[in-house]
PDB file of C-alpha atoms in Angstrom:
ATOM      1  CA  MET K  14      18.227  17.965  12.554  1.00 36.00           C
ATOM      2  CA  LYS K  15      15.962  15.174  12.724  1.00 43.00           C
ATOM      3  CA  GLY K  16      12.992  17.297  11.922  1.00 42.00           C
ATOM      4  CA  LEU K  17      14.330  17.787   8.425  1.00 62.00           C
ATOM      5  CA  LYS K  18      14.434  14.137   7.700  1.00 80.00           C
ATOM      6  CA  LYS K  19      12.054  12.836   5.116  1.00 92.00           C
ATOM      7  CA  THR K  20      10.267   9.565   6.209  1.00 95.00           C
ATOM      8  CA  LEU K  21       8.285   7.258   4.026  1.00 97.00           C
ATOM      9  CA  PHE K  22       6.206   4.697   5.881  1.00 98.00           C
ATOM     10  CA  CYS K  23       5.296   1.698   3.406  1.00 98.00           C
ATOM     11  CA  PHE K  24       2.383  -0.793   3.449  1.00 98.00           C
ATOM     12  CA  PRO K  25       2.372  -4.079   1.699  1.00 96.00           C
ATOM     13  CA  TYR K  26      -0.171  -5.882  -0.385  1.00 93.00           C
ATOM     14  CA  ALA K  27      -2.820  -8.498   0.681  1.00 90.00           C
ATOM     15  CA  GLY K  28      -0.747 -11.704   1.790  1.00 88.00           C
ATOM     16  CA  GLY K  29       2.573  -9.895   1.699  1.00 90.00           C
ATOM     17  CA  SER K  30       5.062  -8.604   4.373  1.00 93.00           C
ATOM     18  CA  SER K  31       7.085  -5.723   4.906  1.00 95.00           C
ATOM     19  CA  SER K  32      10.169  -7.628   3.308  1.00 94.00           C
ATOM     20  CA  PHE K  33       8.618  -6.404   0.133  1.00 94.00           C
ATOM     21  CA  TYR K  34      10.188  -3.056   0.654  1.00 96.00           C
ATOM     22  CA  ARG K  35      13.547  -4.435   2.419  1.00 93.00           C
ATOM     23  CA  GLU K  36      15.570  -3.344  -0.709  1.00 94.00           C
ATOM     24  CA  TRP K  37      14.287   0.132  -0.700  1.00 97.00           C
ATOM     25  CA  LYS K  38      16.991   2.785  -0.355  1.00 94.00           C
ATOM     26  CA  PHE K  39      17.242   6.300  -1.429  1.00 93.00           C
ATOM     27  CA  ASP K  40      20.395   8.071  -2.474  1.00 85.00           C
ATOM     28  CA  ASP K  41      22.305   9.668   0.274  1.00 84.00           C
ATOM     29  CA  ASP K  42      19.706   8.246   2.721  1.00 85.00           C
ATOM     30  CA  VAL K  43      17.626  11.327   1.884  1.00 90.00           C
ATOM     31  CA  ILE K  44      14.486   9.563   2.596  1.00 95.00           C
ATOM     32  CA  GLU K  45      14.235   7.018   5.428  1.00 95.00           C
ATOM     33  CA  VAL K  46      12.193   4.116   4.428  1.00 97.00           C
ATOM     34  CA  ILE K  47       9.955   2.381   7.112  1.00 97.00           C
ATOM     35  CA  PRO K  48       7.999  -0.586   6.165  1.00 97.00           C
ATOM     36  CA  LEU K  49       5.051  -1.462   8.321  1.00 98.00           C
ATOM     37  CA  GLU K  50       4.114  -5.261   9.050  1.00 97.00           C
ATOM     38  CA  TYR K  51       0.594  -6.261   9.435  1.00 97.00           C
ATOM     39  CA  PRO K  52      -0.388  -8.677  12.490  1.00 97.00           C
ATOM     40  CA  GLY K  53      -0.192 -12.076  11.458  1.00 95.00           C
ATOM     41  CA  HIS K  54       2.254 -11.398   8.599  1.00 95.00           C
ATOM     42  CA  GLY K  55       6.032 -12.018   8.348  1.00 91.00           C
ATOM     43  CA  SER K  56       7.727 -10.894  11.369  1.00 93.00           C
ATOM     44  CA  LYS K  57       4.473 -10.645  13.239  1.00 95.00           C
ATOM     45  CA  TYR K  58       3.389 -14.133  12.229  1.00 92.00           C
ATOM     46  CA  SER K  59       2.465 -15.063  15.883  1.00 93.00           C
ATOM     47  CA  GLU K  60       0.012 -12.202  16.260  1.00 96.00           C
ATOM     48  CA  PRO K  61      -3.717 -12.412  15.708  1.00 96.00           C
ATOM     49  CA  LEU K  62      -4.778 -11.409  12.178  1.00 95.00           C
ATOM     50  CA  CYS K  63      -6.971  -8.290  11.962  1.00 95.00           C
ATOM     51  CA  GLU K  64     -10.578  -8.696  10.856  1.00 90.00           C
ATOM     52  CA  ASN K  65     -11.382  -5.151   9.607  1.00 94.00           C
ATOM     53  CA  MET K  66      -9.555  -2.121   8.398  1.00 95.00           C
ATOM     54  CA  THR K  67     -10.404   0.173  11.280  1.00 95.00           C
ATOM     55  CA  ASP K  68      -8.609  -2.320  13.797  1.00 96.00           C
ATOM     56  CA  LEU K  69      -5.563  -2.754  11.407  1.00 97.00           C
ATOM     57  CA  THR K  70      -4.990   0.988  10.634  1.00 97.00           C
ATOM     58  CA  ASP K  71      -5.458   1.572  14.533  1.00 97.00           C
ATOM     59  CA  ILE K  72      -2.834  -0.837  15.331  1.00 97.00           C
ATOM     60  CA  LEU K  73      -0.394   0.344  12.747  1.00 98.00           C
ATOM     61  CA  LEU K  74      -0.853   3.980  13.763  1.00 96.00           C
ATOM     62  CA  LYS K  75      -0.017   3.061  17.279  1.00 96.00           C
ATOM     63  CA  GLU K  76       3.093   1.474  16.105  1.00 97.00           C
ATOM     64  CA  MET K  77       3.920   4.614  14.045  1.00 95.00           C
ATOM     65  CA  GLU K  78       3.788   6.686  17.147  1.00 93.00           C
ATOM     66  CA  THR K  79       5.279   4.660  19.789  1.00 95.00           C
ATOM     67  CA  LYS K  80       7.959   2.585  18.038  1.00 95.00           C
ATOM     68  CA  HIS K  81       8.770   5.009  15.316  1.00 94.00           C
ATOM     69  CA  GLN K  82       8.063   8.328  16.963  1.00 91.00           C
ATOM     70  CA  MET K  83       5.871   9.648  14.337  1.00 91.00           C
ATOM     71  CA  ASN K  84       4.814  12.575  16.204  1.00 86.00           C
ATOM     72  CA  SER K  85       8.436  13.996  16.412  1.00 84.00           C
ATOM     73  CA  LEU K  86       8.727  13.755  12.582  1.00 85.00           C
ATOM     74  CA  GLU K  87       7.924  16.786  10.382  1.00 80.00           C
ATOM     75  CA  ASN K  88       7.947  15.391   6.739  1.00 90.00           C
ATOM     76  CA  ILE K  89       6.015  12.069   6.370  1.00 94.00           C
ATOM     77  CA  SER K  90       4.808  10.303   3.112  1.00 96.00           C
ATOM     78  CA  LEU K  91       3.044   7.255   2.900  1.00 98.00           C
ATOM     79  CA  PHE K  92       3.465   4.463   0.234  1.00 98.00           C
ATOM     80  CA  GLY K  93       0.780   1.750  -0.336  1.00 98.00           C
ATOM     81  CA  HIS K  94       0.758  -1.009  -2.961  1.00 97.00           C
ATOM     82  CA  SER K  95      -2.441  -2.615  -3.677  1.00 93.00           C
ATOM     83  CA  MET K  96      -4.054  -3.398  -0.201  1.00 93.00           C
ATOM     84  CA  GLY K  97      -1.573  -1.259   1.186  1.00 96.00           C
ATOM     85  CA  ALA K  98      -2.781   1.664  -0.858  1.00 97.00           C
ATOM     86  CA  ILE K  99      -6.241   1.485   1.113  1.00 96.00           C
ATOM     87  CA  VAL K 100      -4.468   1.195   4.519  1.00 97.00           C
ATOM     88  CA  ALA K 101      -2.245   4.241   3.486  1.00 98.00           C
ATOM     89  CA  TYR K 102      -5.382   6.222   2.543  1.00 97.00           C
ATOM     90  CA  GLU K 103      -7.184   5.370   5.608  1.00 96.00           C
ATOM     91  CA  ILE K 104      -4.160   6.309   7.828  1.00 96.00           C
ATOM     92  CA  ALA K 105      -3.734   9.572   6.013  1.00 95.00           C
ATOM     93  CA  ALA K 106      -7.500  10.342   6.667  1.00 94.00           C
ATOM     94  CA  LYS K 107      -7.098   9.720  10.176  1.00 94.00           C
ATOM     95  CA  LEU K 108      -3.838  11.675  10.699  1.00 93.00           C
ATOM     96  CA  GLU K 109      -5.660  14.489   8.795  1.00 91.00           C
ATOM     97  CA  GLU K 110      -8.656  14.403  11.184  1.00 89.00           C
ATOM     98  CA  ARG K 111      -6.245  14.363  14.185  1.00 83.00           C
ATOM     99  CA  ASP K 112      -3.360  16.613  13.108  1.00 72.00           C
ATOM    100  CA  ASP K 113      -4.652  18.496  10.157  1.00 69.00           C
ATOM    101  CA  ASN K 114      -3.143  16.911   7.060  1.00 59.00           C
ATOM    102  CA  LYS K 115       0.210  15.769   8.730  1.00 75.00           C
ATOM    103  CA  VAL K 116       0.948  13.574   5.514  1.00 91.00           C
ATOM    104  CA  GLU K 117       2.874  15.217   2.814  1.00 92.00           C
ATOM    105  CA  HIS K 118       2.473  12.757   0.005  1.00 95.00           C
ATOM    106  CA  LEU K 119       0.347   9.741  -0.468  1.00 97.00           C
ATOM    107  CA  PHE K 120       1.572   7.190  -3.174  1.00 98.00           C
ATOM    108  CA  ILE K 121      -1.324   4.986  -4.501  1.00 98.00           C
ATOM    109  CA  SER K 122       0.086   2.075  -6.234  1.00 97.00           C
ATOM    110  CA  SER K 123      -1.944  -0.569  -8.238  1.00 95.00           C
ATOM    111  CA  LYS K 124      -5.245  -0.122  -6.291  1.00 95.00           C
ATOM    112  CA  SER K 125      -8.490   1.084  -7.620  1.00 93.00           C
ATOM    113  CA  SER K 126     -10.318   3.785  -5.462  1.00 93.00           C
ATOM    114  CA  PRO K 127     -12.951   2.547  -2.793  1.00 91.00           C
ATOM    115  CA  LYS K 128     -15.500   3.106  -5.547  1.00 89.00           C
ATOM    116  CA  TYR K 129     -14.673  -0.223  -7.100  1.00 86.00           C
ATOM    117  CA  LYS K 130     -15.332  -3.397  -5.089  1.00 77.00           C
ATOM    118  CA  VAL K 131     -12.626  -6.034  -4.763  1.00 68.00           C
ATOM    119  CA  ASP K 132     -13.208  -9.071  -6.927  1.00 59.00           C
ATOM    120  CA  GLN K 133     -13.812 -11.953  -4.635  1.00 59.00           C
ATOM    121  CA  ILE K 134     -11.476 -14.957  -4.647  1.00 62.00           C
ATOM    122  CA  ASP K 135     -12.494 -18.212  -3.407  1.00 61.00           C
ATOM    123  CA  CYS K 136      -9.797 -19.189  -0.828  1.00 59.00           C
ATOM    124  CA  SER K 137     -11.384 -22.414  -0.078  1.00 61.00           C
ATOM    125  CA  ASN K 138     -10.746 -23.738  -3.501  1.00 63.00           C
ATOM    126  CA  THR K 139      -7.201 -23.985  -3.536  1.00 67.00           C
ATOM    127  CA  LYS K 140      -6.749 -24.524  -7.259  1.00 67.00           C
ATOM    128  CA  HIS K 141      -8.787 -21.374  -8.227  1.00 65.00           C
ATOM    129  CA  LEU K 142      -6.709 -19.424  -5.522  1.00 68.00           C
ATOM    130  CA  LYS K 143      -3.525 -20.568  -7.084  1.00 67.00           C
ATOM    131  CA  GLN K 144      -5.067 -19.462 -10.605  1.00 66.00           C
ATOM    132  CA  SER K 145      -5.903 -16.147  -9.410  1.00 64.00           C
ATOM    133  CA  LEU K 146      -2.568 -15.505  -7.726  1.00 64.00           C
ATOM    134  CA  GLU K 147      -0.699 -16.570 -10.877  1.00 62.00           C
ATOM    135  CA  LYS K 148      -2.800 -14.175 -12.905  1.00 60.00           C
ATOM    136  CA  ILE K 149      -2.037 -11.335 -10.647  1.00 56.00           C
ATOM    137  CA  GLY K 150       1.600 -12.183 -10.330  1.00 53.00           C
ATOM    138  CA  GLY K 151       4.000 -11.514  -7.730  1.00 53.00           C
ATOM    139  CA  THR K 152       3.878 -14.903  -5.897  1.00 61.00           C
ATOM    140  CA  ASN K 153       6.547 -17.670  -6.986  1.00 59.00           C
ATOM    141  CA  LYS K 154       4.688 -20.396  -8.835  1.00 63.00           C
ATOM    142  CA  GLU K 155       6.714 -22.950  -7.321  1.00 65.00           C
ATOM    143  CA  LEU K 156       5.794 -21.748  -3.678  1.00 62.00           C
ATOM    144  CA  LEU K 157       2.216 -21.992  -4.714  1.00 64.00           C
ATOM    145  CA  GLU K 158       2.710 -25.768  -5.319  1.00 65.00           C
ATOM    146  CA  THR K 159       4.298 -26.214  -2.090  1.00 71.00           C
ATOM    147  CA  GLU K 160       1.992 -27.632   0.570  1.00 69.00           C
ATOM    148  CA  ASP K 161       3.771 -26.132   3.522  1.00 70.00           C
ATOM    149  CA  PHE K 162       3.806 -22.712   2.087  1.00 66.00           C
ATOM    150  CA  MET K 163       0.140 -22.873   1.262  1.00 70.00           C
ATOM    151  CA  ASN K 164      -0.862 -23.974   4.844  1.00 75.00           C
ATOM    152  CA  ILE K 165       0.829 -20.877   6.114  1.00 78.00           C
ATOM    153  CA  PHE K 166      -0.262 -18.571   3.355  1.00 78.00           C
ATOM    154  CA  LEU K 167      -3.921 -19.575   3.182  1.00 80.00           C
ATOM    155  CA  PRO K 168      -5.173 -18.004   6.326  1.00 83.00           C
ATOM    156  CA  ILE K 169      -3.203 -14.857   5.655  1.00 88.00           C
ATOM    157  CA  ILE K 170      -4.618 -14.248   2.174  1.00 85.00           C
ATOM    158  CA  GLN K 171      -7.951 -15.259   3.245  1.00 83.00           C
ATOM    159  CA  SER K 172      -7.975 -12.637   6.281  1.00 88.00           C
ATOM    160  CA  ASP K 173      -6.716  -9.714   4.105  1.00 89.00           C
ATOM    161  CA  LEU K 174      -9.261 -10.440   1.395  1.00 85.00           C
ATOM    162  CA  ASN K 175     -11.878 -10.625   3.783  1.00 86.00           C
ATOM    163  CA  VAL K 176     -10.693  -7.335   5.377  1.00 90.00           C
ATOM    164  CA  LEU K 177     -10.848  -5.579   1.918  1.00 89.00           C
ATOM    165  CA  ALA K 178     -14.190  -7.188   1.134  1.00 85.00           C
ATOM    166  CA  ASN K 179     -15.518  -5.753   4.395  1.00 86.00           C
ATOM    167  CA  TYR K 180     -14.042  -2.429   3.865  1.00 89.00           C
ATOM    168  CA  HIS K 181     -16.249  -1.918   0.662  1.00 81.00           C
ATOM    169  CA  HIS K 182     -19.367  -2.375   2.748  1.00 78.00           C
ATOM    170  CA  GLU K 183     -18.256   0.052   5.304  1.00 79.00           C
ATOM    171  CA  LYS K 184     -19.433   3.823   5.162  1.00 74.00           C
ATOM    172  CA  LYS K 185     -17.228   5.976   3.173  1.00 78.00           C
ATOM    173  CA  ARG K 186     -15.715   9.265   4.444  1.00 83.00           C
ATOM    174  CA  GLU K 187     -17.795  12.296   3.516  1.00 80.00           C
ATOM    175  CA  LYS K 188     -15.182  14.512   2.274  1.00 87.00           C
ATOM    176  CA  LYS K 189     -11.947  14.239   0.319  1.00 92.00           C
ATOM    177  CA  VAL K 190      -8.591  13.826   1.971  1.00 92.00           C
ATOM    178  CA  GLY K 191      -6.540  16.952   1.482  1.00 90.00           C
ATOM    179  CA  ASN K 192      -3.370  15.444   0.760  1.00 89.00           C
ATOM    180  CA  LYS K 193      -1.234  15.569  -2.376  1.00 93.00           C
ATOM    181  CA  ALA K 194      -1.338  12.135  -3.964  1.00 96.00           C
ATOM    182  CA  VAL K 195       0.543  10.247  -6.830  1.00 97.00           C
ATOM    183  CA  LEU K 196      -0.694   7.250  -8.647  1.00 98.00           C
ATOM    184  CA  LEU K 197       1.422   4.393  -9.925  1.00 98.00           C
ATOM    185  CA  LEU K 198       0.347   1.529 -12.069  1.00 97.00           C
ATOM    186  CA  GLY K 199       1.574  -1.267 -14.244  1.00 96.00           C
ATOM    187  CA  SER K 200       0.926  -1.129 -17.947  1.00 96.00           C
ATOM    188  CA  ASN K 201      -0.615  -4.741 -17.888  1.00 93.00           C
ATOM    189  CA  ASP K 202      -1.908  -4.344 -14.469  1.00 92.00           C
ATOM    190  CA  THR K 203      -5.208  -6.076 -13.374  1.00 88.00           C
ATOM    191  CA  VAL K 204      -6.152  -2.628 -12.013  1.00 92.00           C
ATOM    192  CA  THR K 205      -7.428  -0.443 -14.667  1.00 93.00           C
ATOM    193  CA  LYS K 206      -6.391   3.154 -15.504  1.00 95.00           C
ATOM    194  CA  GLU K 207      -9.922   4.414 -15.130  1.00 95.00           C
ATOM    195  CA  SER K 208     -10.539   2.525 -11.638  1.00 94.00           C
ATOM    196  CA  ILE K 209      -7.266   4.280 -10.416  1.00 96.00           C
ATOM    197  CA  GLU K 210      -8.159   7.571 -11.712  1.00 96.00           C
ATOM    198  CA  SER K 211     -11.348   7.694  -9.779  1.00 95.00           C
ATOM    199  CA  TRP K 212      -9.033   8.207  -6.603  1.00 96.00           C
ATOM    200  CA  ASN K 213      -9.778  12.085  -7.497  1.00 95.00           C
ATOM    201  CA  GLU K 214     -13.089  11.285  -5.857  1.00 94.00           C
ATOM    202  CA  TYR K 215     -11.329  10.641  -2.483  1.00 95.00           C
ATOM    203  CA  ILE K 216      -8.298  12.858  -2.489  1.00 95.00           C
ATOM    204  CA  GLU K 217      -8.156  16.485  -3.037  1.00 92.00           C
ATOM    205  CA  HIS K 218      -4.772  16.762  -4.968  1.00 93.00           C
ATOM    206  CA  ILE K 219      -3.702  14.160  -7.422  1.00 95.00           C
ATOM    207  CA  GLU K 220      -0.493  15.399  -8.728  1.00 94.00           C
ATOM    208  CA  GLY K 221       0.222  12.723 -11.372  1.00 94.00           C
ATOM    209  CA  LEU K 222      -0.135   9.267 -12.563  1.00 96.00           C
ATOM    210  CA  HIS K 223       2.668   7.014 -13.813  1.00 97.00           C
ATOM    211  CA  ILE K 224       2.154   3.879 -15.792  1.00 97.00           C
ATOM    212  CA  LEU K 225       5.203   1.618 -15.776  1.00 97.00           C
ATOM    213  CA  LYS K 226       5.935  -1.430 -17.757  1.00 96.00           C
ATOM    214  CA  GLY K 227       4.755  -4.751 -16.062  1.00 94.00           C
ATOM    215  CA  ASP K 228       1.917  -6.503 -14.291  1.00 91.00           C
ATOM    216  CA  HIS K 229       0.430  -5.847 -10.840  1.00 91.00           C
ATOM    217  CA  PHE K 230       3.775  -6.225  -9.401  1.00 91.00           C
ATOM    218  CA  TYR K 231       5.568  -3.872 -11.918  1.00 94.00           C
ATOM    219  CA  ILE K 232       7.664  -2.606  -8.967  1.00 95.00           C
ATOM    220  CA  LYS K 233       9.904  -5.582  -9.019  1.00 91.00           C
ATOM    221  CA  GLN K 234      11.172  -4.737 -12.399  1.00 91.00           C
ATOM    222  CA  ASN K 235      10.952  -0.908 -11.942  1.00 96.00           C
ATOM    223  CA  GLN K 236      12.249  -0.349  -8.510  1.00 96.00           C
ATOM    224  CA  ASP K 237      14.859   2.092  -9.359  1.00 96.00           C
ATOM    225  CA  ILE K 238      12.311   4.185 -11.430  1.00 97.00           C
ATOM    226  CA  VAL K 239       9.699   4.093  -8.761  1.00 97.00           C
ATOM    227  CA  LEU K 240      12.199   5.235  -6.089  1.00 97.00           C
ATOM    228  CA  LYS K 241      13.246   7.941  -8.566  1.00 95.00           C
ATOM    229  CA  ILE K 242       9.579   9.178  -8.834  1.00 96.00           C
ATOM    230  CA  ILE K 243       8.920   9.056  -5.008  1.00 96.00           C
ATOM    231  CA  GLN K 244      12.118  11.000  -4.398  1.00 95.00           C
ATOM    232  CA  GLU K 245      11.462  13.758  -7.123  1.00 93.00           C
ATOM    233  CA  TYR K 246       7.708  14.388  -5.430  1.00 95.00           C
ATOM    234  CA  VAL K 247       8.998  14.159  -1.882  1.00 93.00           C
ATOM    235  CA  LEU K 248      12.098  16.432  -2.322  1.00 90.00           C
ATOM    236  CA  ASN K 249      10.758  18.540  -5.050  1.00 84.00           C
ATOM    237  CA  SER K 250       6.905  18.315  -5.173  1.00 64.00           C
ATOM    238  CA  ARG K 251       7.363  17.501  -8.696  1.00 60.00           C
ATOM    239  CA  CYS K 252       8.544  14.742 -11.045  1.00 53.00           C
ATOM    240  CA  GLY K 253      10.188  14.700 -14.327  1.00 49.00           C
ATOM    241  CA  VAL K 254       9.627  11.170 -15.097  1.00 47.00           C
ATOM    242  CA  LEU K 255       7.034  10.804 -17.929  1.00 44.00           C
ATOM    243  CA  ILE K 256       3.880   8.632 -18.023  1.00 44.00           C
TER     244      ILE K 256
END
């Protein structure tokens, strides 16, 4: 029965695209992975970029409902990496307001809670932007030196960083989201353990924190472990993988 199928919607990082999750596949297809694309990114490059988190999450929610028939699914979880974690959190909150906690698990990866402001990156200074992106990791250094790539990439990363900066000036939600959440972090991440643990001020049930070897993009080196962690929580509501 389709209603028994587990579904994982995935949201990319600032400047990223849905292709970040293209290799994600669970054993025996027990969980269907649906990566979402932000307007103006990747396969939606021709669409206008979003200017704020409200518009972005409203657009993604509509796509989840129309293109992916979300309302007919019974077992939905969300995974967000970096900026995607904020997107996933906001979508979970909207679904809770609308459908009384429809999301089963919320996976927060490499992102401080809304309590922490985003470090501003000066995108007008290409040299500083490249240095910041190299420090964070995840972007091929050779691509950063390619003029054509930077001409395409700059407006996208600038827009995403503006969305995040504006988000931190918006009024925060007055009550915690009632979802079960799992936190994931790289051991050498630019995000601190303290800042990711502060999600307990925004989410009711934090089920675990998993720190894996690597930087902000630890997922690339630990994909199999990350998928195992997700599968254990989604299928068993627990995880045997140690922090």
